[in-house]
Amino acid sequence: MNRLRVAIGISGGVDSAVSAWLLKKKGFDVVGVYMINWDPVEEGSAACSRTKDETDAQYVCEKMHIPFSTVNFVKEYWNDVFVTMLDNYRRGRTVVPDIACNSHIKFERLHHHAIEKLGANFIATGHYASTSYGDFQENQQPGSGVKLLCGADPLKDQTYFLCTLKQEQLKRAMFPVGSLTKTEVRRIAREQDLDEIADKPESMGICFVGKRKKFEKFIDQYIEPCPGEILTLDGKHLGHHQGVHHFTLGKRIAIQGCHLGYFVARIDVSNRIVFACEGSHHPSLYATEFCLSEPQWIDRNPLADAEETTLECRIQRTHQPIRCHVKRVALNLLSIKPVFPLRAVADGQVCVFYDGRECLGGGEVQNIVSTLEY
């Protein structure tokens, strides 16, 4: 009987390395595939961390005696993720490119490549998440929907970044480290003589890009300067800026002579004005209601039989889910009222809904309806 083949997206990090080992231990026919999503030409003469990651990925596969290959998605990443990201930055919107990368690249392009070119039955990644089908598809139920569930490690749970995945993507996905903590993953790596991989720093910033350079210098290579003013909420001039793409709501602005510090309270893209408030807890930073585009519901739509309901939501991965009132106010538009005001909710940010451990899906913030009075 032929073994089921699983293609593991091998990144050179500890999570995918341990995922590969767990899959092999379970008896699957494992093949490793490393994605090249960024053109090294874009890095100029600077050292390219992709080379180190690819070297580490190949080392992991050789150590585990599993086939290693690479696949180039530079064009797809540029068109499906990066161009959209730049457009949103120009419009003064907050961007979560890792969500788009997962939806369009890892769980779409990679999945098709693994199935069509590598003969894989399933595709695995090192995400800290689970599904109702089980970490290794052991609870698979043909004909039934699959739910996306939070990983066992609350500090590392990555369902926020997987919130727009579709049923067909999740039905062929495995998350081998979903039931483990980061500490357990590092321990397993050391036990398998992968100390260098176990101790490797976690990658931060934009998926495949942001870990290379300081973000502002990086983004300035792709977005032309568009100078404007920095004003207080009552119109007092504070200074100038070189483009709204440098700012997100709640971000500190360096203004001389201010004891508490100024923070971005609002962005007027049309007039190129960044409005600032004094102090990190100014009332203008706290949203009491905001509107959201219709989420990509993963398994079930909680508004299918009602115009309103109560759920839990997150607007950032590191935030704890909080209860919120959700109401449909128009076609494909929801009103969200959190039980207490949320700081720095911004246009373009993704609000993700939960029901206990289940991640229901997420949608983009379209506008802030109201903030605390000031």
Tab-separated table of C-alpha atoms in Angstrom:
chain	number	residue	atom	x	y	z
A	1	MET	CA	0.000	0.000	0.000
A	2	ASN	CA	1.397	3.372	-1.023
A	3	ARG	CA	2.023	5.848	1.754
A	4	LEU	CA	0.284	9.214	1.658
A	5	ARG	CA	2.640	11.896	0.400
A	6	VAL	CA	2.870	15.182	2.306
A	7	ALA	CA	4.725	18.204	0.960
A	8	ILE	CA	6.072	20.333	3.801
A	9	GLY	CA	6.725	24.013	3.196
A	10	ILE	CA	10.237	24.082	4.616
A	11	SER	CA	11.411	27.589	5.537
A	12	GLY	CA	14.723	26.998	7.280
A	13	GLY	CA	13.133	27.710	10.655
A	14	VAL	CA	12.503	25.461	13.628
A	15	ASP	CA	8.719	25.163	13.225
A	16	SER	CA	8.788	23.690	9.722
A	17	ALA	CA	11.815	21.545	10.617
A	18	VAL	CA	10.020	19.904	13.539
A	19	SER	CA	6.863	19.618	11.427
A	20	ALA	CA	8.844	17.636	8.854
A	21	TRP	CA	10.251	15.358	11.556
A	22	LEU	CA	6.802	14.733	13.058
A	23	LEU	CA	5.375	13.875	9.646
A	24	LYS	CA	8.153	11.401	8.961
A	25	LYS	CA	7.689	9.882	12.416
A	26	LYS	CA	4.007	9.362	11.579
A	27	GLY	CA	5.010	7.339	8.532
A	28	PHE	CA	4.130	9.773	5.755
A	29	ASP	CA	6.115	10.021	2.539
A	30	VAL	CA	7.518	13.508	3.177
A	31	VAL	CA	8.972	15.894	0.602
A	32	GLY	CA	10.363	19.314	1.466
A	33	VAL	CA	9.785	22.355	-0.715
A	34	TYR	CA	11.314	25.780	-0.182
A	35	MET	CA	9.516	28.794	-1.661
A	36	ILE	CA	11.479	31.626	-3.256
A	37	ASN	CA	9.075	34.556	-3.057
A	38	TRP	CA	11.444	37.497	-3.290
A	39	ASP	CA	13.923	38.337	-6.042
A	40	PRO	CA	17.447	38.697	-4.595
A	41	VAL	CA	18.080	41.384	-7.235
A	42	GLU	CA	15.836	43.619	-5.120
A	43	GLU	CA	18.391	43.381	-2.320
A	44	GLY	CA	21.184	45.026	-4.342
A	45	SER	CA	24.582	44.301	-2.844
A	46	ALA	CA	23.203	43.702	0.658
A	47	ALA	CA	23.471	40.285	2.264
A	48	CYS	CA	20.411	38.228	1.476
A	49	SER	CA	18.900	36.270	4.338
A	50	ARG	CA	17.018	34.141	1.817
A	51	THR	CA	20.293	32.398	0.981
A	52	LYS	CA	20.807	31.446	4.631
A	53	ASP	CA	17.191	30.303	4.960
A	54	GLU	CA	17.429	28.166	1.833
A	55	THR	CA	20.698	26.652	3.018
A	56	ASP	CA	19.119	25.827	6.384
A	57	ALA	CA	16.048	24.360	4.695
A	58	GLN	CA	18.183	22.067	2.564
A	59	TYR	CA	20.248	21.079	5.611
A	60	VAL	CA	17.091	20.094	7.510
A	61	CYS	CA	15.879	17.922	4.631
A	62	GLU	CA	19.252	16.230	4.243
A	63	LYS	CA	19.411	15.617	7.985
A	64	MET	CA	16.023	13.889	7.844
A	65	HIS	CA	16.699	12.085	4.558
A	66	ILE	CA	13.762	13.635	2.749
A	67	PRO	CA	13.799	15.061	-0.802
A	68	PHE	CA	14.395	18.816	-1.079
A	69	SER	CA	13.279	21.111	-3.879
A	70	THR	CA	12.636	24.794	-4.477
A	71	VAL	CA	9.824	26.591	-6.254
A	72	ASN	CA	9.915	30.159	-7.529
A	73	PHE	CA	6.868	32.305	-6.773
A	74	VAL	CA	8.573	35.692	-7.192
A	75	LYS	CA	6.161	36.872	-9.898
A	76	GLU	CA	3.101	35.560	-8.053
A	77	TYR	CA	4.153	37.133	-4.751
A	78	TRP	CA	4.811	40.453	-6.440
A	79	ASN	CA	1.461	40.523	-8.259
A	80	ASP	CA	-0.791	38.920	-5.652
A	81	VAL	CA	0.683	40.355	-2.446
A	82	PHE	CA	3.303	43.061	-2.834
A	83	VAL	CA	1.590	45.347	-5.377
A	84	THR	CA	-1.609	45.311	-3.308
A	85	MET	CA	0.408	46.072	-0.183
A	86	LEU	CA	2.028	49.113	-1.817
A	87	ASP	CA	-1.342	50.397	-3.023
A	88	ASN	CA	-2.765	50.158	0.488
A	89	TYR	CA	0.207	51.987	1.990
A	90	ARG	CA	-0.239	54.811	-0.525
A	91	ARG	CA	-3.863	55.078	0.610
A	92	GLY	CA	-2.832	55.383	4.252
A	93	ARG	CA	-4.245	51.996	5.163
A	94	THR	CA	-2.783	49.545	7.645
A	95	VAL	CA	-1.516	46.413	5.909
A	96	VAL	CA	-1.352	42.759	7.035
A	97	PRO	CA	0.510	41.181	4.078
A	98	ASP	CA	1.079	37.837	5.820
A	99	ILE	CA	-2.654	37.117	5.540
A	100	ALA	CA	-2.554	37.660	1.777
A	101	CYS	CA	0.662	35.637	1.519
A	102	ASN	CA	-0.951	32.677	3.248
A	103	SER	CA	-4.136	32.890	1.216
A	104	HIS	CA	-2.589	33.437	-2.230
A	105	ILE	CA	0.882	31.915	-2.025
A	106	LYS	CA	1.350	29.276	0.698
A	107	PHE	CA	-2.138	27.796	0.605
A	108	GLU	CA	-2.901	28.375	-3.077
A	109	ARG	CA	0.192	28.462	-5.306
A	110	LEU	CA	2.222	26.092	-3.122
A	111	HIS	CA	-0.708	23.710	-2.736
A	112	HIS	CA	-1.251	23.477	-6.495
A	113	HIS	CA	2.476	23.004	-7.096
A	114	ALA	CA	2.709	20.270	-4.462
A	115	ILE	CA	-0.290	18.377	-5.796
A	116	GLU	CA	0.375	18.776	-9.524
A	117	LYS	CA	4.185	18.651	-9.620
A	118	LEU	CA	5.144	16.676	-6.509
A	119	GLY	CA	2.212	14.267	-6.347
A	120	ALA	CA	1.314	15.285	-2.792
A	121	ASN	CA	-1.917	14.261	-1.108
A	122	PHE	CA	-1.602	16.908	1.595
A	123	ILE	CA	0.428	20.031	2.311
A	124	ALA	CA	1.895	20.880	5.711
A	125	THR	CA	3.303	24.079	7.206
A	126	GLY	CA	4.824	25.023	10.538
A	127	HIS	CA	1.946	27.261	11.600
A	128	TYR	CA	0.723	27.165	15.191
A	129	ALA	CA	-2.858	26.226	14.386
A	130	SER	CA	-5.095	23.166	14.153
A	131	THR	CA	-8.199	22.019	12.334
A	132	SER	CA	-11.160	19.837	13.212
A	133	TYR	CA	-9.625	17.254	10.859
A	134	GLY	CA	-6.658	16.895	13.227
A	135	ASP	CA	-3.022	17.952	13.001
A	136	PHE	CA	-2.332	14.993	10.681
A	137	GLN	CA	-5.777	14.646	9.047
A	138	GLU	CA	-6.519	11.745	11.408
A	139	ASN	CA	-10.090	12.985	11.986
A	140	GLN	CA	-10.865	13.691	8.353
A	141	GLN	CA	-14.555	13.379	7.526
A	142	PRO	CA	-15.212	13.437	3.771
A	143	GLY	CA	-18.268	15.489	2.949
A	144	SER	CA	-18.146	17.543	6.132
A	145	GLY	CA	-16.801	21.038	6.623
A	146	VAL	CA	-13.463	21.660	8.313
A	147	LYS	CA	-13.011	24.177	11.126
A	148	LEU	CA	-9.879	26.225	11.784
A	149	LEU	CA	-8.881	25.943	15.455
A	150	CYS	CA	-6.407	27.843	17.610
A	151	GLY	CA	-3.048	26.249	18.309
A	152	ALA	CA	-2.179	24.908	21.744
A	153	ASP	CA	0.315	27.705	22.451
A	154	PRO	CA	-1.721	30.885	23.037
A	155	LEU	CA	1.378	33.057	22.686
A	156	LYS	CA	2.184	31.634	19.247
A	157	ASP	CA	-1.278	30.919	17.830
A	158	GLN	CA	-1.316	31.968	14.160
A	159	THR	CA	-4.971	31.559	13.235
A	160	TYR	CA	-5.131	35.356	12.854
A	161	PHE	CA	-2.914	35.052	9.772
A	162	LEU	CA	-4.931	32.098	8.409
A	163	CYS	CA	-8.341	33.745	8.763
A	164	THR	CA	-9.128	34.010	5.034
A	165	LEU	CA	-8.382	30.402	4.085
A	166	LYS	CA	-11.072	28.544	2.178
A	167	GLN	CA	-12.520	25.114	2.811
A	168	GLU	CA	-10.653	23.467	-0.060
A	169	GLN	CA	-7.369	24.894	1.247
A	170	LEU	CA	-7.882	23.701	4.823
A	171	LYS	CA	-9.139	20.267	3.778
A	172	ARG	CA	-5.727	19.425	2.339
A	173	ALA	CA	-3.684	21.162	5.060
A	174	MET	CA	-1.734	19.745	7.993
A	175	PHE	CA	-0.354	21.699	10.952
A	176	PRO	CA	1.951	19.208	12.726
A	177	VAL	CA	3.045	21.579	15.540
A	178	GLY	CA	-0.485	22.817	16.235
A	179	SER	CA	-0.768	20.833	19.464
A	180	LEU	CA	2.684	21.836	20.724
A	181	THR	CA	4.139	24.876	22.441
A	182	LYS	CA	7.135	26.735	21.071
A	183	THR	CA	9.199	25.423	23.989
A	184	GLU	CA	8.290	21.838	23.070
A	185	VAL	CA	9.126	22.470	19.416
A	186	ARG	CA	12.589	23.793	20.267
A	187	ARG	CA	13.164	20.838	22.594
A	188	ILE	CA	12.310	18.343	19.848
A	189	ALA	CA	14.658	20.130	17.451
A	190	ARG	CA	17.538	19.843	19.920
A	191	GLU	CA	16.754	16.167	20.523
A	192	GLN	CA	17.119	15.630	16.775
A	193	ASP	CA	20.526	17.371	16.744
A	194	LEU	CA	19.135	20.494	15.098
A	195	ASP	CA	20.570	22.863	17.700
A	196	GLU	CA	21.459	25.587	15.222
A	197	ILE	CA	17.928	25.545	13.827
A	198	ALA	CA	16.415	25.384	17.320
A	199	ASP	CA	18.314	28.498	18.395
A	200	LYS	CA	17.658	30.439	15.210
A	201	PRO	CA	15.922	33.800	15.868
A	202	GLU	CA	12.320	34.028	14.736
A	203	SER	CA	11.740	35.972	11.534
A	204	MET	CA	9.882	39.229	12.007
A	205	GLY	CA	8.287	41.783	9.711
A	206	ILE	CA	6.716	41.373	6.296
A	207	CYS	CA	6.436	37.814	5.057
A	208	PHE	CA	9.665	36.993	3.159
A	209	VAL	CA	10.681	40.664	2.949
A	210	GLY	CA	10.634	42.694	6.144
A	211	LYS	CA	13.390	40.889	7.999
A	212	ARG	CA	16.011	42.248	5.620
A	213	LYS	CA	16.022	45.975	6.207
A	214	LYS	CA	14.598	48.749	8.324
A	215	PHE	CA	11.047	48.951	7.041
A	216	GLU	CA	10.900	52.685	6.264
A	217	LYS	CA	14.025	52.528	4.112
A	218	PHE	CA	12.751	49.396	2.428
A	219	ILE	CA	9.308	50.778	1.537
A	220	ASP	CA	10.752	54.091	0.298
A	221	GLN	CA	12.344	52.161	-2.566
A	222	TYR	CA	8.884	51.428	-3.967
A	223	ILE	CA	6.701	54.399	-2.969
A	224	GLU	CA	7.525	57.869	-4.224
A	225	PRO	CA	7.763	60.724	-1.653
A	226	CYS	CA	4.516	62.653	-1.205
A	227	PRO	CA	5.175	65.435	1.346
A	228	GLY	CA	2.481	66.769	3.624
A	229	GLU	CA	1.774	68.354	6.986
A	230	ILE	CA	1.537	66.986	10.501
A	231	LEU	CA	-1.183	68.804	12.453
A	232	THR	CA	-2.777	68.479	15.871
A	233	LEU	CA	-6.445	67.532	15.954
A	234	ASP	CA	-7.328	71.213	16.378
A	235	GLY	CA	-5.189	72.274	13.417
A	236	LYS	CA	-1.914	73.391	14.995
A	237	HIS	CA	1.111	72.845	12.738
A	238	LEU	CA	3.639	70.372	14.152
A	239	GLY	CA	5.863	69.570	11.198
A	240	HIS	CA	6.126	67.927	7.785
A	241	HIS	CA	6.316	64.342	6.538
A	242	GLN	CA	7.458	62.634	3.328
A	243	GLY	CA	4.427	60.425	2.793
A	244	VAL	CA	1.410	58.977	4.590
A	245	HIS	CA	2.776	55.486	3.909
A	246	HIS	CA	5.146	56.016	6.847
A	247	PHE	CA	2.276	56.217	9.339
A	248	THR	CA	-0.304	53.972	10.953
A	249	LEU	CA	-2.859	54.838	13.617
A	250	GLY	CA	-1.401	54.804	17.096
A	251	LYS	CA	2.206	55.071	15.918
A	252	ARG	CA	4.437	57.500	17.820
A	253	ILE	CA	5.633	60.580	15.923
A	254	ALA	CA	8.894	62.205	16.939
A	255	ILE	CA	8.042	65.850	17.706
A	256	GLN	CA	10.496	67.942	19.676
A	257	GLY	CA	9.308	69.686	22.820
A	258	CYS	CA	6.465	67.306	23.693
A	259	HIS	CA	6.682	65.580	27.061
A	260	LEU	CA	4.015	62.932	26.421
A	261	GLY	CA	4.813	62.394	22.753
A	262	TYR	CA	2.531	62.670	19.735
A	263	PHE	CA	0.730	59.726	18.149
A	264	VAL	CA	-1.048	59.291	14.823
A	265	ALA	CA	-4.774	59.838	15.401
A	266	ARG	CA	-6.064	60.195	11.838
A	267	ILE	CA	-4.755	60.259	8.266
A	268	ASP	CA	-6.276	62.513	5.586
A	269	VAL	CA	-4.883	60.901	2.443
A	270	SER	CA	-6.475	63.317	-0.044
A	271	ASN	CA	-4.869	66.363	1.586
A	272	ARG	CA	-1.743	64.485	2.729
A	273	ILE	CA	-2.318	65.498	6.358
A	274	VAL	CA	-1.363	63.360	9.347
A	275	PHE	CA	-3.319	64.381	12.450
A	276	ALA	CA	-1.603	63.752	15.765
A	277	CYS	CA	-2.783	63.606	19.360
A	278	GLU	CA	-0.767	64.112	22.511
A	279	GLY	CA	-0.240	61.001	24.625
A	280	SER	CA	-0.507	57.303	23.802
A	281	HIS	CA	-3.899	56.983	25.522
A	282	HIS	CA	-5.662	59.967	23.979
A	283	PRO	CA	-9.420	59.274	23.563
A	284	SER	CA	-9.204	59.757	19.777
A	285	LEU	CA	-7.112	56.581	19.557
A	286	TYR	CA	-9.895	54.378	20.962
A	287	ALA	CA	-12.608	53.126	18.604
A	288	THR	CA	-16.045	52.417	20.043
A	289	GLU	CA	-17.516	51.310	16.696
A	290	PHE	CA	-16.096	50.482	13.283
A	291	CYS	CA	-17.311	49.008	10.000
A	292	LEU	CA	-15.969	45.854	8.428
A	293	SER	CA	-16.199	44.286	4.992
A	294	GLU	CA	-17.985	40.927	4.880
A	295	PRO	CA	-15.534	38.400	6.324
A	296	GLN	CA	-14.310	35.297	4.566
A	297	TRP	CA	-16.262	32.871	6.779
A	298	ILE	CA	-14.290	29.651	7.000
A	299	ASP	CA	-16.896	27.026	7.899
A	300	ARG	CA	-20.079	28.730	9.044
A	301	ASN	CA	-21.583	32.188	8.798
A	302	PRO	CA	-22.806	33.289	12.249
A	303	LEU	CA	-25.032	35.886	10.563
A	304	ALA	CA	-26.656	33.414	8.174
A	305	ASP	CA	-29.892	33.311	10.165
A	306	ALA	CA	-29.704	36.618	12.046
A	307	GLU	CA	-28.848	40.250	11.410
A	308	GLU	CA	-26.769	40.539	14.571
A	309	THR	CA	-24.916	38.406	17.091
A	310	THR	CA	-22.198	38.464	19.746
A	311	LEU	CA	-18.753	37.020	19.022
A	312	GLU	CA	-15.144	37.437	20.084
A	313	CYS	CA	-12.715	39.346	17.895
A	314	ARG	CA	-9.067	40.325	17.512
A	315	ILE	CA	-7.653	43.213	15.511
A	316	GLN	CA	-4.037	42.154	16.109
A	317	ARG	CA	-2.521	38.702	16.500
A	318	THR	CA	-1.010	39.504	19.882
A	319	HIS	CA	-4.289	40.782	21.329
A	320	GLN	CA	-6.551	38.614	23.435
A	321	PRO	CA	-9.966	38.072	21.812
A	322	ILE	CA	-12.640	40.363	23.253
A	323	ARG	CA	-16.410	40.181	22.997
A	324	CYS	CA	-18.096	42.382	20.428
A	325	HIS	CA	-21.554	43.048	19.035
A	326	VAL	CA	-21.715	42.291	15.311
A	327	LYS	CA	-24.529	43.672	13.157
A	328	ARG	CA	-25.127	43.659	9.421
A	329	VAL	CA	-25.758	47.267	8.350
A	330	ALA	CA	-25.637	46.850	4.552
A	331	LEU	CA	-24.816	44.304	1.881
A	332	ASN	CA	-21.302	42.999	2.635
A	333	LEU	CA	-20.830	45.507	5.465
A	334	LEU	CA	-20.850	44.840	9.220
A	335	SER	CA	-20.865	47.132	12.244
A	336	ILE	CA	-18.602	46.067	15.116
A	337	LYS	CA	-19.052	47.389	18.654
A	338	PRO	CA	-16.462	45.954	21.089
A	339	VAL	CA	-17.442	45.668	24.758
A	340	PHE	CA	-14.701	48.168	25.549
A	341	PRO	CA	-12.942	50.650	23.242
A	342	LEU	CA	-10.089	49.279	21.132
A	343	ARG	CA	-6.904	51.270	20.613
A	344	ALA	CA	-5.580	52.062	17.137
A	345	VAL	CA	-8.168	50.319	14.981
A	346	ALA	CA	-7.215	51.381	11.456
A	347	ASP	CA	-8.595	51.157	7.934
A	348	GLY	CA	-7.208	48.055	6.237
A	349	GLN	CA	-6.581	46.231	9.489
A	350	VAL	CA	-8.090	42.754	9.670
A	351	CYS	CA	-10.640	41.932	12.361
A	352	VAL	CA	-10.774	38.188	13.040
A	353	PHE	CA	-13.696	36.487	14.778
A	354	TYR	CA	-13.630	33.583	17.211
A	355	ASP	CA	-16.064	31.291	18.969
A	356	GLY	CA	-13.978	29.695	21.690
A	357	ARG	CA	-11.101	27.865	19.952
A	358	GLU	CA	-12.696	28.127	16.533
A	359	CYS	CA	-11.516	30.852	14.181
A	360	LEU	CA	-14.580	31.834	12.160
A	361	GLY	CA	-12.918	34.141	9.630
A	362	GLY	CA	-11.910	37.760	9.197
A	363	GLY	CA	-12.605	40.913	7.208
A	364	GLU	CA	-10.975	44.295	6.594
A	365	VAL	CA	-11.792	47.405	8.610
A	366	GLN	CA	-13.342	49.941	6.217
A	367	ASN	CA	-13.799	52.952	8.465
A	368	ILE	CA	-13.993	54.057	12.095
A	369	VAL	CA	-17.542	55.095	13.014
A	370	SER	CA	-16.803	56.587	16.419
A	371	THR	CA	-14.086	57.012	19.050
A	372	LEU	CA	-14.121	58.102	22.664
A	373	GLU	CA	-15.042	61.770	23.024
A	374	TYR	CA	-12.242	64.276	23.465
